[in-house]
XYZ file of N, CA, C and O in Angstrom:
352
model
N -1.890 -17.052 -10.798
C -1.474 -15.669 -11.042
C -1.480 -14.903 -9.732
O -2.370 -15.060 -8.917
N -0.494 -14.069 -9.590
C -0.353 -13.276 -8.378
C -1.251 -12.047 -8.443
O -1.404 -11.429 -9.492
N -1.842 -11.718 -7.313
C -2.646 -10.500 -7.255
C -1.822 -9.332 -6.717
O -2.315 -8.222 -6.634
N -0.569 -9.613 -6.375
C 0.281 -8.564 -5.820
C 0.565 -7.485 -6.862
O 0.613 -7.752 -8.055
N 0.736 -6.289 -6.382
C 1.090 -5.159 -7.230
C 2.457 -4.681 -6.769
O 2.640 -4.324 -5.606
N 3.417 -4.704 -7.671
C 4.794 -4.350 -7.306
C 5.042 -2.850 -7.440
O 4.279 -2.126 -8.095
N 6.138 -2.411 -6.840
C 6.551 -1.016 -6.996
C 6.803 -0.717 -8.464
O 6.498 0.384 -8.946
N 7.320 -1.691 -9.201
C 7.539 -1.516 -10.634
C 6.238 -1.298 -11.384
O 6.182 -0.497 -12.321
N 5.189 -2.021 -10.975
C 3.865 -1.828 -11.588
C 3.385 -0.394 -11.370
O 2.851 0.238 -12.279
N 3.568 0.097 -10.154
C 3.118 1.450 -9.819
C 3.943 2.484 -10.585
O 3.395 3.430 -11.157
N 5.262 2.296 -10.629
C 6.126 3.233 -11.345
C 5.778 3.267 -12.831
O 5.733 4.342 -13.443
N 5.510 2.105 -13.417
C 5.173 2.046 -14.844
C 3.841 2.738 -15.119
O 3.717 3.519 -16.071
N 2.850 2.481 -14.278
C 1.546 3.126 -14.454
C 1.681 4.631 -14.258
O 1.067 5.414 -14.989
N 2.482 5.049 -13.288
C 2.700 6.472 -13.047
C 3.395 7.155 -14.213
O 3.064 8.285 -14.576
N 4.355 6.470 -14.818
C 5.062 7.031 -15.973
C 4.126 7.232 -17.152
O 4.353 8.107 -17.993
N 3.065 6.437 -17.206
C 2.096 6.533 -18.303
C 0.939 7.478 -18.015
O 0.069 7.655 -18.861
N 0.914 8.068 -16.817
C -0.133 9.026 -16.446
C 0.478 10.423 -16.433
O 1.416 10.681 -15.678
N -0.047 11.307 -17.265
C 0.558 12.625 -17.418
C 0.691 13.383 -16.097
O 1.763 13.897 -15.785
N -0.370 13.480 -15.309
C -0.324 14.276 -14.080
C 0.671 13.694 -13.084
O 1.432 14.422 -12.446
N 0.666 12.382 -12.944
C 1.578 11.699 -12.016
C 3.027 11.928 -12.452
O 3.877 12.316 -11.645
N 3.300 11.701 -13.735
C 4.671 11.846 -14.226
C 5.129 13.304 -14.208
O 6.309 13.580 -13.938
N 4.220 14.239 -14.447
C 4.581 15.652 -14.365
C 4.927 16.053 -12.937
O 5.831 16.858 -12.712
N 4.214 15.497 -11.959
C 4.508 15.808 -10.560
C 5.871 15.245 -10.168
O 6.646 15.904 -9.468
N 6.175 14.042 -10.633
C 7.500 13.470 -10.362
C 8.582 14.347 -10.985
O 9.588 14.655 -10.343
N 8.379 14.760 -12.226
C 9.350 15.633 -12.898
C 9.532 16.948 -12.145
O 10.652 17.440 -12.010
N 8.445 17.511 -11.663
C 8.521 18.759 -10.909
C 9.362 18.581 -9.652
O 10.174 19.454 -9.308
N 9.202 17.464 -8.974
C 10.003 17.210 -7.767
C 11.473 17.009 -8.117
O 12.347 17.510 -7.414
N 11.740 16.311 -9.187
C 13.132 16.073 -9.585
C 13.832 17.369 -9.985
O 15.010 17.556 -9.681
N 13.124 18.245 -10.687
C 13.702 19.511 -11.141
C 13.639 20.600 -10.075
O 14.331 21.603 -10.176
N 12.755 20.431 -9.110
C 12.577 21.441 -8.088
C 11.575 22.519 -8.473
O 11.333 23.440 -7.709
N 11.007 22.407 -9.664
C 10.028 23.381 -10.149
C 9.189 22.719 -11.244
O 9.674 21.857 -11.961
N 7.945 23.149 -11.335
C 7.072 22.646 -12.402
C 7.055 23.671 -13.527
O 6.829 24.859 -13.281
N 7.305 23.220 -14.754
C 7.230 24.129 -15.892
C 5.813 24.651 -16.063
O 5.606 25.811 -16.397
N 4.833 23.784 -15.829
C 3.429 24.168 -15.924
C 2.671 23.419 -14.826
O 2.283 22.270 -15.019
N 2.449 24.053 -13.674
C 1.784 23.379 -12.563
C 0.428 22.772 -12.922
O 0.040 21.754 -12.356
N -0.270 23.338 -13.881
C -1.582 22.798 -14.272
C -1.465 21.369 -14.793
O -2.396 20.572 -14.654
N -0.304 21.024 -15.376
C -0.106 19.666 -15.891
C 0.024 18.637 -14.771
O -0.085 17.441 -15.010
N 0.262 19.099 -13.547
C 0.362 18.201 -12.393
C -1.014 17.862 -11.827
O -1.128 17.020 -10.934
N -2.044 18.512 -12.345
C -3.412 18.226 -11.925
C -3.617 18.390 -10.436
O -3.016 19.263 -9.795
N -4.432 17.527 -9.845
C -4.765 17.655 -8.422
C -3.577 17.394 -7.490
O -3.615 17.773 -6.331
N -2.528 16.767 -8.017
C -1.353 16.511 -7.181
C -0.668 17.806 -6.768
O -0.046 17.877 -5.715
N -0.774 18.840 -7.602
C -0.067 20.090 -7.338
C -0.476 20.714 -6.007
O 0.355 21.256 -5.290
N -1.749 20.626 -5.646
C -2.206 21.255 -4.398
C -1.606 20.586 -3.162
O -1.587 21.185 -2.087
N -1.093 19.375 -3.305
C -0.491 18.658 -2.174
C 1.025 18.570 -2.287
O 1.667 17.802 -1.572
N 1.625 19.352 -3.165
C 3.054 19.243 -3.475
C 3.965 19.394 -2.266
O 5.035 18.799 -2.221
N 3.561 20.189 -1.281
C 4.411 20.403 -0.111
C 4.523 19.162 0.769
O 5.427 19.081 1.601
N 3.612 18.214 0.587
C 3.643 16.993 1.392
C 4.042 15.777 0.569
O 3.998 14.655 1.053
N 4.411 16.021 -0.695
C 4.769 14.922 -1.587
C 6.261 14.909 -1.866
O 6.927 15.937 -1.815
N 6.756 13.717 -2.185
C 8.119 13.581 -2.661
C 8.197 12.383 -3.590
O 7.284 11.565 -3.652
N 9.281 12.331 -4.342
C 9.493 11.269 -5.310
C 10.615 10.360 -4.838
O 11.612 10.826 -4.309
N 10.430 9.082 -5.029
C 11.476 8.116 -4.682
C 11.409 6.974 -5.677
O 10.387 6.308 -5.774
N 12.462 6.794 -6.447
C 12.571 5.684 -7.400
C 11.388 5.605 -8.370
O 10.870 4.526 -8.648
N 10.945 6.753 -8.861
C 9.853 6.774 -9.820
C 8.473 6.638 -9.208
O 7.486 6.496 -9.915
N 8.417 6.695 -7.882
C 7.142 6.593 -7.163
C 6.840 7.940 -6.506
O 7.742 8.623 -6.025
N 5.585 8.290 -6.455
C 5.145 9.516 -5.814
C 4.587 9.150 -4.449
O 3.745 8.253 -4.340
N 5.091 9.806 -3.422
C 4.623 9.542 -2.067
C 4.030 10.795 -1.453
O 4.497 11.901 -1.708
N 2.984 10.594 -0.665
C 2.328 11.665 0.082
C 2.575 11.341 1.541
O 2.058 10.342 2.062
N 3.403 12.144 2.195
C 3.901 11.809 3.535
C 4.512 10.412 3.464
O 5.449 10.198 2.729
N 3.963 9.462 4.177
C 4.531 8.107 4.173
C 3.687 7.126 3.365
O 3.845 5.928 3.479
N 2.784 7.661 2.520
C 1.878 6.793 1.762
C 2.158 6.873 0.267
O 2.411 7.944 -0.277
N 2.065 5.739 -0.370
C 2.259 5.648 -1.801
C 1.043 6.204 -2.522
O -0.096 5.851 -2.209
N 1.275 7.076 -3.500
C 0.195 7.601 -4.332
C 0.005 6.617 -5.484
O 0.943 6.331 -6.228
N -1.193 6.087 -5.610
C -1.490 5.098 -6.640
C -1.994 5.814 -7.890
O -2.970 6.569 -7.821
N -1.364 5.578 -9.032
C -1.848 6.183 -10.277
C -3.280 5.728 -10.579
O -3.681 4.616 -10.213
N -4.029 6.561 -11.261
C -5.437 6.270 -11.545
C -5.636 4.907 -12.213
O -6.579 4.190 -11.903
N -4.750 4.558 -13.138
C -4.908 3.309 -13.886
C -4.863 2.069 -13.002
O -5.384 1.023 -13.377
N -4.260 2.177 -11.818
C -4.141 1.023 -10.913
C -5.107 1.059 -9.740
O -5.171 0.100 -8.969
N -5.851 2.112 -9.568
C -6.674 2.253 -8.363
C -7.725 1.157 -8.222
O -7.910 0.617 -7.138
N -8.385 0.797 -9.299
C -9.393 -0.261 -9.214
C -8.739 -1.594 -8.845
O -9.259 -2.336 -8.016
N -7.600 -1.865 -9.458
C -6.883 -3.113 -9.144
C -6.429 -3.140 -7.682
O -6.534 -4.167 -7.009
N -5.942 -2.013 -7.186
C -5.522 -1.929 -5.778
C -6.715 -2.181 -4.865
O -6.615 -2.927 -3.883
N -7.857 -1.596 -5.182
C -9.054 -1.840 -4.374
C -9.443 -3.318 -4.390
O -9.816 -3.873 -3.351
N -9.342 -3.964 -5.550
C -9.642 -5.397 -5.639
C -8.717 -6.201 -4.733
O -9.159 -7.105 -4.022
N -7.431 -5.859 -4.748
C -6.457 -6.560 -3.895
C -6.770 -6.314 -2.427
O -6.757 -7.240 -1.611
N -7.085 -5.080 -2.079
C -7.410 -4.761 -0.686
C -8.677 -5.478 -0.232
O -8.740 -5.995 0.883
N -9.671 -5.522 -1.093
C -10.902 -6.231 -0.743
C -10.649 -7.722 -0.582
O -11.197 -8.355 0.325
N -9.825 -8.300 -1.434
C -9.510 -9.725 -1.349
C -8.764 -10.036 -0.056
O -8.971 -11.081 0.551
N -7.912 -9.109 0.366
C -7.111 -9.329 1.572
C -7.900 -9.095 2.854
O -7.538 -9.592 3.913
N -8.971 -8.335 2.768
C -9.764 -7.976 3.948
C -11.226 -8.306 3.718
O -12.079 -7.421 3.599
N -11.537 -9.561 3.680
C -12.893 -10.007 3.399
C -13.904 -9.461 4.397
O -15.061 -9.259 4.047
N -13.495 -9.190 5.614
C -14.418 -8.725 6.645
C -14.708 -7.239 6.586
O -15.604 -6.752 7.250
N -13.964 -6.503 5.805
C -14.173 -5.064 5.714
C -15.358 -4.803 4.803
O -15.460 -5.343 3.712
N -16.289 -3.972 5.267
C -17.514 -3.744 4.486
C -17.275 -2.865 3.268
O -17.932 -3.028 2.260
N -16.347 -1.902 3.347
C -16.062 -1.106 2.168
C -14.714 -0.416 2.286
O -14.281 -0.049 3.370
N -14.080 -0.259 1.155
C -12.873 0.512 1.022
C -13.117 1.382 -0.191
O -13.530 0.899 -1.223
N -12.898 2.677 -0.056
C -13.177 3.548 -1.198
C -12.091 4.584 -1.376
O -11.318 4.856 -0.472
N -12.065 5.151 -2.569
C -11.151 6.243 -2.892
C -11.975 7.502 -3.049
O -13.091 7.461 -3.520
N -11.389 8.632 -2.693
C -12.124 9.894 -2.855
C -12.342 10.216 -4.321
O -11.720 9.780 -5.190
């Protein structure tokens, strides 16, 4: 089994997360109907953009909450020498 996480995996997880999907919708429409539904993403909206169902912050992919643990597992597996990788 592959441990890789595809862009499709991220887009699907994002579509299933209300705050992530609301932020994408806000970018597509140019306005958020209810900014509170975008959660913590709203405070960073000026540095975010949407591309192919993915939310990006500057040049970095925003990982939906449902995938964050899996992403950390993949990163730890790829970097055995790194003592820790954490999310805020």
